Coordinates of N, CA and C in Angstrom, one line a residue:
X2 N -9.6 -155.2 47.8 CA -8.4 -155.7 48.6 C -8.1 -155.3 50.0
X3 N -8.0 -156.1 50.7 CA -8.3 -155.6 52.4 C -7.1 -154.5 52.7
X4 N -7.3 -153.9 53.4 CA -6.1 -152.9 53.7 C -5.1 -153.6 54.6
X5 N -5.6 -154.5 55.6 CA -4.7 -155.1 56.4 C -5.4 -156.6 56.7
X6 N -4.4 -157.8 56.5 CA -5.1 -159.3 56.3 C -4.1 -160.0 57.2
X7 N -4.4 -160.9 58.0 CA -3.7 -161.9 58.5 C -4.5 -163.3 58.0
X8 N -3.4 -164.1 57.4 CA -3.8 -165.5 56.8 C -3.1 -166.5 57.5
X9 N -4.0 -167.3 58.4 CA -3.3 -168.6 59.0 C -2.2 -168.3 60.2
X10 N -2.4 -167.1 60.6 CA -1.5 -166.6 61.7 C -1.2 -167.5 62.8
X11 N 0.0 -167.7 63.1 CA 0.3 -168.9 64.4 C 1.4 -168.0 65.2
X12 N 1.1 -168.2 66.4 CA 2.2 -168.0 67.2 C 2.4 -168.4 68.8
X13 N 3.6 -168.9 69.0 CA 3.8 -169.6 70.4 C 4.4 -169.1 71.1
X14 N 4.6 -169.3 72.6 CA 5.6 -169.0 73.4 C 6.1 -170.0 74.1
X15 N 6.9 -170.8 73.8 CA 7.4 -172.2 74.3 C 6.4 -173.2 73.9
X16 N 5.8 -173.8 74.9 CA 4.5 -174.6 74.7 C 3.3 -174.1 74.7
X17 N 3.1 -172.8 74.9 CA 1.9 -171.8 75.0 C 1.6 -171.4 73.4
X18 N 0.5 -172.0 73.0 CA 0.2 -171.7 71.6 C -1.1 -170.4 71.5
X19 N -0.5 -169.2 71.5 CA -1.5 -168.2 71.6 C -2.4 -167.8 70.5
X20 N -1.8 -167.8 69.4 CA -2.7 -167.6 68.2 C -2.5 -169.1 67.4
X21 N -3.4 -169.5 66.7 CA -3.7 -171.0 66.3 C -4.4 -171.0 64.8
X22 N -3.7 -170.1 63.9 CA -4.4 -170.1 62.9 C -5.2 -169.0 62.7
X23 N -5.2 -167.8 62.8 CA -6.0 -167.0 63.0 C -5.9 -166.1 61.2
X24 N -7.2 -166.1 60.7 CA -7.7 -165.6 59.9 C -8.4 -164.3 60.0
X25 N -7.9 -162.8 59.5 CA -8.6 -161.5 59.8 C -8.3 -160.6 58.7
X26 N -9.6 -160.1 58.2 CA -9.6 -159.2 57.1 C -10.1 -158.0 57.6
X27 N -9.2 -156.8 57.5 CA -9.6 -155.4 57.8 C -9.6 -154.5 56.7
X28 N -10.8 -153.9 56.5 CA -10.9 -152.9 55.1 C -10.7 -151.5 55.6
X29 N -10.4 -150.8 54.5 CA -10.0 -149.4 54.6 C -11.2 -148.8 55.5
X30 N -10.7 -147.7 56.6 CA -11.8 -147.1 57.4 C -12.7 -147.9 58.2
X31 N -12.4 -149.4 58.2 CA -13.1 -150.3 59.4 C -12.7 -150.1 60.8
X32 N -13.6 -150.1 61.6 CA -13.5 -150.5 62.7 C -13.6 -152.0 63.3
X33 N -12.4 -152.6 63.9 CA -12.9 -154.0 64.3 C -12.3 -154.2 65.6
X34 N -13.1 -154.8 66.3 CA -13.2 -155.1 67.7 C -12.8 -156.4 68.1
X35 N -11.9 -156.8 68.7 CA -11.7 -158.0 69.2 C -12.2 -158.0 70.7
X36 N -13.0 -159.2 70.8 CA -13.4 -159.3 72.3 C -13.3 -161.0 72.7
X37 N -13.0 -161.0 73.9 CA -12.8 -162.7 74.5 C -11.9 -162.4 75.7
X38 N -11.9 -163.6 76.6 CA -11.5 -163.6 77.8 C -10.0 -163.2 77.7
X39 N -9.2 -163.0 78.8 CA -7.8 -162.7 79.0 C -7.3 -164.1 78.4
X40 N -6.1 -164.1 77.7 CA -5.5 -165.2 77.2 C -5.9 -165.7 76.1
X41 N -6.9 -165.1 75.4 CA -7.2 -165.7 74.2 C -6.7 -165.4 72.9
X42 N -6.0 -164.3 73.2 CA -4.8 -164.0 72.0 C -5.1 -162.6 71.5
X43 N -5.8 -162.0 71.7 CA -6.3 -160.6 71.4 C -4.9 -159.6 71.2
X44 N -4.4 -159.8 72.4 CA -3.0 -158.6 72.5 C -2.0 -159.2 71.6
X45 N -1.6 -160.7 71.4 CA -0.6 -161.2 70.9 C -1.1 -161.0 69.3
X46 N -2.2 -160.8 69.1 CA -2.7 -160.8 67.4 C -2.3 -159.4 67.0
X47 N -2.7 -158.4 68.0 CA -2.4 -156.9 67.8 C -0.9 -156.9 67.5
X48 N 0.0 -157.2 68.5 CA 1.3 -157.0 68.2 C 2.1 -157.9 67.1
X49 N 1.5 -158.8 66.6 CA 1.8 -159.6 65.6 C 1.7 -158.5 64.3
X50 N 0.1 -158.1 64.2 CA -0.3 -157.4 63.1 C 1.1 -156.2 63.0
X51 N 1.3 -155.5 64.2 CA 2.2 -154.3 64.1 C 3.6 -154.7 63.9
X52 N 4.0 -156.3 64.1 CA 5.3 -156.8 63.9 C 6.3 -156.6 64.9
X53 N 5.5 -156.4 66.0 CA 6.4 -156.2 67.1 C 6.7 -157.7 67.9
X54 N 5.9 -158.6 67.3 CA 6.1 -160.0 67.8 C 6.3 -160.9 66.0
X55 N 7.5 -161.6 66.1 CA 7.7 -162.3 64.9 C 6.7 -163.7 64.9
X56 N 6.0 -163.7 63.7 CA 4.8 -165.0 63.8 C 5.7 -166.1 63.3
X57 N 5.1 -167.2 63.7 CA 5.7 -168.7 63.6 C 5.4 -169.2 62.3
X58 N 4.0 -168.9 61.7 CA 3.3 -169.3 60.5 C 2.5 -168.4 60.1
X59 N 2.2 -168.4 58.5 CA 1.0 -167.6 58.0 C 2.0 -166.6 57.6
X60 N 0.7 -165.5 57.4 CA 1.2 -164.6 56.5 C 0.6 -163.1 57.2
X61 N 1.0 -161.8 56.9 CA 0.2 -160.7 57.1 C 0.4 -159.9 56.1
X62 N -0.7 -159.4 55.5 CA -0.5 -158.6 54.1 C -0.9 -157.1 54.3
X63 N -0.2 -156.1 53.9 CA -0.6 -154.7 54.1 C -0.7 -154.0 52.8
X64 N -2.0 -153.7 52.4 CA -2.1 -153.0 51.2 C -1.6 -154.0 50.0
X65 N -1.9 -155.4 50.1 CA -1.4 -156.3 49.0 C 0.1 -156.8 49.1
X66 N 1.0 -156.4 49.8 CA 2.2 -156.8 50.0 C 2.5 -157.6 51.5
X67 N 3.3 -158.5 51.2 CA 3.5 -159.5 52.4 C 4.5 -158.8 53.3
X68 N 4.0 -158.5 54.5 CA 4.8 -158.0 55.6 C 5.5 -158.9 56.2
X69 N 5.1 -160.0 56.4 CA 5.8 -161.0 57.4 C 6.9 -161.9 56.8
X70 N 7.4 -161.5 55.4 CA 8.4 -162.3 55.0 C 9.7 -162.1 56.0
X71 N 10.6 -163.0 56.2 CA 11.8 -162.9 57.2 C 12.9 -161.8 56.4
X72 N 13.1 -161.4 57.3 CA 14.0 -160.2 56.9 C 13.9 -158.7 56.4
X73 N 12.5 -158.7 56.9 CA 12.0 -157.6 56.3 C 12.2 -156.4 57.5
X74 N 12.3 -155.2 57.0 CA 12.8 -154.2 58.1 C 11.5 -153.9 58.5
X75 N 11.2 -154.0 59.9 CA 9.7 -153.6 60.4 C 9.5 -152.1 60.7
X76 N 10.4 -151.5 60.3 CA 10.2 -150.1 61.1 C 9.1 -149.2 60.1
X77 N 9.7 -149.5 58.7 CA 8.5 -148.7 57.7 C 7.2 -148.8 58.0
X78 N 7.2 -150.5 58.2 CA 5.6 -150.7 58.5 C 5.1 -150.2 59.5
X79 N 5.6 -150.1 61.0 CA 5.4 -149.6 62.1 C 5.1 -148.0 62.1
X80 N 5.8 -147.3 61.1 CA 5.5 -145.9 60.9 C 4.1 -146.0 60.2
X81 N 3.6 -147.1 59.6 CA 2.1 -147.1 59.2 C 1.1 -147.5 59.8
X82 N 1.6 -148.5 60.7 CA 0.6 -148.9 61.7 C 0.9 -148.6 63.3
X83 N 0.2 -147.5 63.7 CA 0.6 -147.3 65.0 C -0.4 -148.1 65.9
X84 N 0.5 -148.1 67.2 CA -0.3 -148.8 68.0 C -0.2 -148.2 69.5
X85 N -1.4 -148.3 70.5 CA -1.3 -147.8 71.6 C -1.6 -148.7 72.8
X86 N -1.0 -148.8 73.8 CA -0.9 -149.9 74.7 C -1.9 -149.6 75.9
X87 N -2.2 -150.6 76.9 CA -3.0 -150.1 78.3 C -1.9 -149.5 79.1
X88 N -0.9 -149.9 78.8 CA 0.2 -148.9 79.8 C 0.7 -147.9 78.9
X89 N 0.4 -146.5 79.5 CA 0.6 -145.3 78.7 C 2.1 -145.0 77.9
X90 N 3.3 -146.0 78.8 CA 4.7 -145.8 78.3 C 5.1 -144.3 78.1
X91 N 4.6 -143.3 78.7 CA 5.2 -141.7 78.4 C 6.4 -141.9 78.9
X92 N 7.4 -141.1 78.8 CA 8.6 -140.8 79.3 C 8.4 -139.9 80.5
X93 N 8.8 -140.2 81.6 CA 8.2 -139.6 82.9 C 8.9 -138.1 82.9
X94 N 10.4 -138.1 82.4 CA 11.0 -136.7 82.4 C 11.1 -135.8 81.0
X95 N 9.9 -136.3 80.1 CA 9.5 -135.3 79.1 C 8.2 -135.0 79.5
X96 N 7.7 -133.6 79.0 CA 6.4 -133.2 79.0 C 5.7 -133.6 77.6
X97 N 4.3 -133.4 78.2 CA 3.2 -134.3 77.0 C 3.5 -133.8 75.4
X98 N 4.1 -132.6 75.1 CA 4.3 -132.2 74.0 C 6.1 -133.0 73.7
X99 N 6.8 -133.0 74.4 CA 8.0 -133.6 73.9 C 7.7 -135.2 73.5
X100 N 6.9 -135.9 74.4 CA 6.8 -137.3 74.4 C 6.1 -137.4 73.0
X101 N 5.1 -136.7 72.7 CA 4.2 -136.7 71.3 C 5.4 -136.5 70.2
X102 N 6.4 -135.7 70.3 CA 7.2 -135.2 69.0 C 8.1 -136.1 69.0
X103 N 8.7 -136.9 70.1 CA 9.8 -137.8 70.2 C 10.2 -138.7 68.7
X104 N 9.1 -139.5 68.7 CA 8.9 -140.6 67.6 C 9.2 -139.8 66.1
X105 N 8.4 -138.9 65.9 CA 8.7 -138.2 64.4 C 10.2 -137.6 64.3
X106 N 10.4 -136.9 65.3 CA 11.8 -136.5 65.2 C 12.8 -137.4 65.1
X107 N 12.7 -138.5 66.1 CA 13.8 -139.6 65.7 C 13.6 -140.5 64.5
X108 N 12.5 -140.8 64.3 CA 12.4 -141.7 63.1 C 12.3 -141.3 61.8
X109 N 11.4 -140.0 61.7 CA 11.2 -139.3 60.4 C 12.2 -138.2 60.2
X110 N 13.1 -137.7 61.3 CA 14.1 -136.9 61.0 C 13.3 -135.5 61.0
X111 N 12.3 -135.5 61.4 CA 11.7 -134.1 61.4 C 11.9 -133.1 62.4
X112 N 12.0 -131.7 62.1 CA 12.3 -130.8 63.3 C 11.2 -130.4 64.2
X113 N 11.6 -130.0 65.3 CA 10.7 -129.6 66.3 C 9.5 -128.4 65.6
X114 N 10.3 -127.5 65.0 CA 9.4 -126.6 64.3 C 8.6 -127.0 63.3
X115 N 8.9 -127.7 62.4 CA 7.9 -128.4 61.4 C 7.0 -129.2 62.0
X116 N 7.0 -129.7 63.4 CA 6.3 -130.7 63.7 C 5.1 -130.1 64.4
X117 N 5.4 -128.7 65.2 CA 4.8 -128.2 66.3 C 3.4 -127.8 65.8
X118 N 3.4 -127.2 64.5 CA 1.8 -126.8 64.2 C 0.9 -128.0 64.1
X119 N 1.3 -129.2 63.6 CA 0.5 -130.2 63.7 C 0.2 -131.1 64.9
X120 N 1.2 -131.3 65.8 CA 1.1 -131.8 66.8 C 0.2 -130.9 67.9
X121 N 0.4 -129.7 67.9 CA -0.2 -128.7 68.5 C -1.8 -128.9 68.3
X122 N -2.3 -129.2 67.0 CA -3.4 -129.2 66.6 C -4.0 -130.6 67.2
X123 N -3.2 -131.6 67.2 CA -4.0 -133.0 67.6 C -4.1 -132.7 69.2
X124 N -3.0 -132.2 70.2 CA -3.5 -132.0 71.3 C -4.9 -131.1 71.4
X125 N -5.0 -130.1 70.6 CA -6.5 -129.1 70.7 C -7.6 -129.9 70.1
X126 N -7.4 -130.7 69.3 CA -8.4 -131.6 69.1 C -9.0 -132.7 70.0
X127 N -8.3 -132.9 70.9 CA -8.4 -134.0 72.0 C -8.8 -133.2 73.2
X128 N -8.8 -132.0 73.3 CA -8.9 -131.1 74.6 C -7.8 -131.2 75.4
X129 N -6.6 -131.3 75.1 CA -5.2 -131.4 75.9 C -4.6 -130.4 75.6
X130 N -4.6 -129.1 74.9 CA -3.8 -128.2 74.5 C -3.6 -127.1 75.8
X131 N -4.3 -127.3 76.9 CA -3.5 -126.7 78.3 C -2.9 -127.6 79.0
X132 N -2.7 -128.8 78.4 CA -1.7 -129.8 79.0 C -0.4 -129.9 78.5
X133 N 0.0 -129.4 77.4 CA 1.0 -129.9 76.8 C 2.4 -129.6 77.2
X134 N 2.5 -128.7 78.1 CA 3.6 -128.5 78.9 C 3.5 -129.2 80.6
X135 N 2.9 -130.1 80.5 CA 2.5 -131.2 81.9 C 3.4 -132.2 81.4
X136 N 3.9 -132.8 82.9 CA 4.7 -133.9 82.8 C 3.6 -134.8 83.2
X137 N 4.0 -136.3 82.5 CA 3.2 -137.6 83.1 C 2.5 -137.5 84.2
X138 N 3.3 -137.4 85.4 CA 2.7 -137.3 86.8 C 1.9 -136.3 87.3
X139 N 1.6 -135.2 86.4 CA 0.7 -134.0 86.5 C -0.4 -134.5 85.7
X140 N -0.8 -135.4 85.0 CA -1.7 -135.6 84.3 C -2.5 -136.9 84.6
X141 N -3.8 -137.0 84.9 CA -4.6 -137.8 85.1 C -4.3 -139.1 84.3
X142 N -4.7 -140.5 84.5 CA -4.5 -141.7 83.6 C -5.3 -141.3 82.1
X143 N -6.7 -140.7 82.2 CA -7.5 -140.5 81.0 C -6.3 -139.5 80.1
X144 N -5.7 -138.6 80.7 CA -5.3 -137.5 80.0 C -3.8 -138.2 79.6
X145 N -3.3 -139.0 80.3 CA -2.1 -139.6 79.7 C -2.4 -140.6 78.5
X146 N -3.6 -141.5 78.7 CA -3.9 -142.1 77.6 C -3.9 -141.3 76.3
X147 N -5.0 -140.1 76.4 CA -5.0 -139.5 75.4 C -3.5 -138.8 74.7
X148 N -2.7 -138.5 75.7 CA -1.5 -138.4 75.2 C -0.6 -139.1 74.3
X149 N -1.0 -140.5 74.8 CA -0.3 -141.8 74.1 C -0.8 -141.7 72.6
X150 N -2.4 -141.5 72.6 CA -3.0 -141.6 71.2 C -2.4 -140.4 70.4
X151 N -2.3 -139.1 71.1 CA -1.9 -138.3 70.0 C -0.3 -138.4 69.7
X152 N 0.6 -138.9 70.2 CA 1.7 -139.6 70.1 C 2.0 -140.5 69.0
X153 N 1.1 -141.4 68.9 CA 0.7 -142.5 68.0 C 0.4 -141.7 66.6
X154 N -0.7 -140.7 67.0 CA -1.1 -140.3 66.0 C -0.3 -139.2 65.0
X155 N 0.8 -138.7 65.7 CA 1.8 -137.8 65.3 C 2.7 -138.5 64.0
X156 N 2.7 -139.7 64.1 CA 3.6 -140.6 63.1 C 2.8 -140.5 62.0
X157 N 1.3 -140.1 61.9 CA 0.4 -140.4 60.7 C 0.3 -141.4 60.4
X158 N -0.1 -142.3 60.9 CA -0.2 -143.8 60.7 C -1.3 -143.8 59.7
X159 N -1.4 -145.3 59.0 CA -2.6 -145.2 58.0 C -3.6 -146.0 58.9
X160 N -3.2 -147.0 60.0 CA -3.9 -147.9 60.5 C -3.6 -147.9 62.2
X161 N -4.6 -147.8 63.4 CA -4.2 -147.8 64.5 C -4.7 -149.1 65.1
X162 N -4.0 -149.6 65.9 CA -4.2 -150.6 66.9 C -4.4 -150.4 68.3
X163 N -5.2 -150.8 69.1 CA -5.4 -150.3 70.4 C -5.7 -151.5 71.4
X164 N -4.8 -151.5 72.4 CA -4.6 -152.8 73.0 C -5.5 -152.5 74.6
X165 N -6.3 -153.0 74.4 CA -7.4 -152.7 75.9 C -6.7 -151.2 76.7
X166 N -7.0 -150.4 75.9 CA -6.5 -149.1 76.2 C -7.2 -148.3 77.4
X167 N -8.5 -148.7 77.8 CA -9.2 -148.3 78.9 C -9.1 -149.2 80.0
X168 N -8.6 -150.2 80.0 CA -8.6 -151.3 81.0 C -7.8 -150.5 82.3
X169 N -6.6 -149.9 82.2 CA -6.0 -149.3 83.3 C -6.4 -148.1 84.1
X170 N -7.6 -147.7 83.4 CA -8.3 -146.4 83.8 C -9.3 -146.4 84.9
X171 N -9.6 -145.6 85.8 CA -10.6 -145.6 86.5 C -11.8 -145.4 85.9
X172 N -12.9 -146.1 86.2 CA -14.2 -146.1 85.3 C -14.7 -144.5 84.9
X173 N -14.3 -143.5 85.7 CA -14.9 -142.5 85.7 C -14.1 -141.5 84.0
X174 N -13.0 -142.2 84.0 CA -11.9 -141.8 82.9 C -12.1 -142.4 81.5
X175 N -12.7 -143.7 81.6 CA -12.8 -144.5 80.4 C -13.5 -143.7 79.3
X176 N -14.6 -142.8 79.7 CA -15.6 -142.0 78.4 C -14.7 -141.3 78.0
X177 N -13.8 -140.6 78.6 CA -12.8 -139.4 77.5 C -12.1 -140.4 76.6
X178 N -11.5 -141.3 77.0 CA -10.6 -141.9 75.9 C -11.6 -142.6 74.9
X179 N -12.7 -143.2 75.2 CA -13.5 -143.7 74.3 C -14.2 -142.4 73.2
X180 N -14.4 -141.2 73.9 CA -14.5 -140.4 72.8 C -13.7 -139.7 72.0
X181 N -12.2 -140.1 72.1 CA -11.2 -140.0 71.1 C -11.3 -141.0 70.1
X182 N -11.5 -142.3 70.4 CA -11.9 -143.4 69.3 C -13.2 -142.8 68.5
X183 N -14.2 -142.2 69.2 CA -15.5 -141.8 68.5 C -15.2 -141.0 67.3
X184 N -14.2 -139.8 67.7 CA -13.8 -138.9 67.0 C -13.0 -139.7 65.5
X185 N -12.0 -140.4 65.9 CA -11.2 -141.3 64.7 C -12.0 -142.2 64.1
X186 N -12.8 -142.7 64.7 CA -14.3 -143.3 63.8 C -14.7 -142.5 62.8
X187 N -15.2 -141.5 63.2 CA -15.7 -140.3 62.3 C -14.9 -139.9 61.2
X188 N -13.8 -139.9 61.5 CA -12.7 -139.5 60.4 C -12.2 -140.5 59.7
X189 N -12.7 -141.8 59.9 CA -12.5 -142.8 59.0 C -11.1 -143.6 59.2
X190 N -10.5 -143.4 60.1 CA -9.2 -144.1 60.5 C -9.7 -145.7 60.7
X191 N -8.8 -146.4 59.9 CA -8.9 -147.7 60.2 C -8.2 -148.3 61.4
X192 N -9.3 -148.9 62.1 CA -8.8 -149.1 63.4 C -9.0 -150.6 64.0
X193 N -8.2 -151.3 64.7 CA -8.5 -152.7 65.4 C -8.2 -152.4 66.9
X194 N -9.3 -152.9 67.3 CA -9.6 -152.8 69.1 C -9.4 -153.9 69.9
X195 N -8.7 -154.3 70.7 CA -8.8 -155.3 71.6 C -9.5 -154.9 72.9
X196 N -10.8 -154.9 73.3 CA -11.5 -154.3 74.1 C -12.3 -155.3 75.2
X197 N -12.9 -154.4 76.4 CA -13.4 -155.0 77.1 C -14.9 -154.3 77.2
X198 N -15.1 -153.1 76.3 CA -16.0 -152.0 76.5 C -17.0 -152.7 75.3
X199 N -17.7 -153.5 76.0 CA -18.8 -154.3 75.0 C -20.0 -153.3 74.6
X200 N -20.5 -152.3 75.2 CA -21.2 -151.4 74.8 C -20.6 -150.4 73.7
X201 N -19.8 -150.1 73.9 CA -18.7 -149.4 72.9 C -18.6 -150.1 71.5
X202 N -17.9 -151.4 71.7 CA -18.1 -152.3 70.4 C -19.3 -152.5 69.9
X203 N -20.3 -152.5 70.7 CA -21.6 -152.8 70.0 C -22.2 -151.6 69.3
X204 N -21.5 -150.7 69.8 CA -22.3 -149.1 69.4 C -21.3 -148.6 68.1
X205 N -20.2 -148.9 67.9 CA -19.4 -148.3 66.9 C -18.7 -149.0 65.9
X206 N -18.4 -150.3 66.2 CA -17.6 -151.4 65.7 C -18.4 -151.9 64.1
X207 N -17.6 -151.8 63.2 CA -18.2 -152.7 61.7 C -18.2 -154.1 61.9
X208 N -17.2 -154.7 62.9 CA -17.0 -155.8 62.7 C -16.5 -156.5 64.2
X209 N -17.1 -157.2 65.1 CA -16.8 -158.0 66.2 C -16.1 -159.3 65.9
X210 N -14.8 -159.9 66.3 CA -14.5 -160.7 66.5 C -14.4 -161.2 67.8
X211 N -14.7 -162.6 67.9 CA -15.0 -163.3 69.2 C -13.7 -164.2 69.2
X212 N -12.7 -164.0 70.0 CA -11.4 -164.9 70.2 C -11.8 -165.6 71.4
X213 N -11.0 -167.1 71.2 CA -11.3 -167.9 72.2 C -9.8 -169.1 71.6
X214 N -9.1 -169.3 72.9 CA -8.1 -170.1 72.9 C -7.3 -170.1 71.8
X215 N -7.0 -168.6 71.1 CA -6.2 -168.5 70.1 C -6.8 -168.6 68.5
X216 N -8.1 -168.7 68.5 CA -8.7 -168.5 67.1 C -9.8 -167.5 67.2
X217 N -10.4 -167.1 65.8 CA -11.5 -166.3 66.0 C -12.6 -167.1 65.6
X218 N -13.3 -167.2 67.0 CA -14.6 -168.6 66.7 C -15.4 -167.8 66.2
X219 N -15.9 -166.8 66.3 CA -17.1 -166.0 65.3 C -16.9 -164.7 65.4
X220 N -17.3 -163.9 64.1 CA -17.2 -162.8 63.7 C -18.5 -162.3 62.9
X221 N -18.7 -161.0 63.1 CA -19.8 -160.8 62.1 C -20.0 -159.2 62.8
X222 N -21.3 -158.7 62.2 CA -21.6 -157.4 62.7 C -22.1 -157.7 64.0
X223 N -21.9 -156.3 64.8 CA -22.3 -156.2 66.3 C -23.4 -156.7 66.6
X224 N -24.4 -156.3 65.8 CA -25.9 -156.9 65.9 C -26.2 -158.3 66.0
X225 N -25.2 -159.1 65.3 CA -25.3 -160.4 65.2 C -24.3 -161.2 65.9
X226 N -23.3 -160.6 66.5 CA -22.4 -161.4 67.3 C -23.2 -160.8 69.0
X227 N -23.3 -159.9 69.1 CA -24.1 -159.7 70.4 C -25.8 -160.1 70.3
X228 N -26.2 -159.8 69.4 CA -27.8 -160.2 69.2 C -28.2 -161.7 69.2
X229 N -27.4 -162.5 68.4 CA -27.7 -163.7 68.0 C -26.5 -164.3 67.7
X230 N -25.7 -164.7 68.6 CA -24.5 -165.5 68.2 C -24.7 -166.9 68.2
X231 N -23.9 -167.6 67.1 CA -24.1 -168.6 66.5 C -23.5 -169.8 67.6
X232 N -22.3 -169.4 68.2 CA -21.6 -170.5 69.0 C -22.1 -170.4 70.6
X233 N -21.9 -171.7 71.1 CA -22.3 -171.6 72.6 C -21.3 -170.8 73.4
X234 N -20.1 -170.9 72.9 CA -18.9 -170.4 73.6 C -19.1 -168.9 73.5
X235 N -19.6 -168.1 72.6 CA -19.8 -166.7 72.5 C -21.1 -166.4 73.4
X236 N -22.0 -167.5 73.3 CA -23.0 -167.0 74.3 C -22.8 -166.9 75.7
X237 N -21.8 -168.3 76.1 CA -21.7 -168.3 77.4 C -20.6 -166.7 77.9
X238 N -19.6 -166.6 76.8 CA -19.0 -165.2 77.2 C -19.6 -164.1 77.4
X239 N -20.4 -163.9 76.3 CA -21.4 -162.6 76.7 C -22.3 -162.6 77.8
X240 N -22.8 -163.6 78.1 CA -23.4 -163.9 79.1 C -22.7 -163.5 80.7
X241 N -21.4 -163.6 80.7 CA -20.7 -163.2 81.7 C -20.4 -161.9 81.7
X242 N -20.2 -161.3 80.8 CA -19.7 -160.0 80.4 C -20.6 -159.0 80.4
X243 N -22.0 -159.3 80.0 CA -22.8 -158.4 79.5 C -23.8 -158.0 80.9

């Protein structure tokens, strides 16, 4: 049984059909990379998987339970499926530590004292322990993005979704954020990434999905999708970005 699965997922915004019947299966511990041009549906798919966007048709299954049924409370699902966005969305009036502890304190009712050892360990793990008392405007873009990842992990999610998390960073800062993903990959975190980092996807993904005009046009192991793509459209996209 897949850990997370989309079946015939459809989502439109007005006349714009963004996801047009997407089928995607993600196994426990798997890293799936979504590639494709801007506007192909990658970000919307992630937001639907996290229940940030209601779907128009289809189903989303988490551990064998349909989480897309109307009226379902999305909050418990979002606690299990963390998401990190390309914009860091840190609160400017809070330091890094308070930003990271806000959600588990508010949503799970945990005390600061109970959270402190675990969250401090997360900061230390990602080389941020000397930045915990810094405010967002005192941090580089790469540090802010790593704090955003720590904040998501503080909720102890089972699955992590990443939406183009390096696209807003200066090139020299991209590597430090990708190193965090490498660590999570080594620890067996289930992850779905929308990414433009083709080298990273080729190196670490278990499965690569090429999205085009709201459907998954091609999917498979990185060596297959990058090395011998079957579709002309995939070849055309890769020839432009590689």
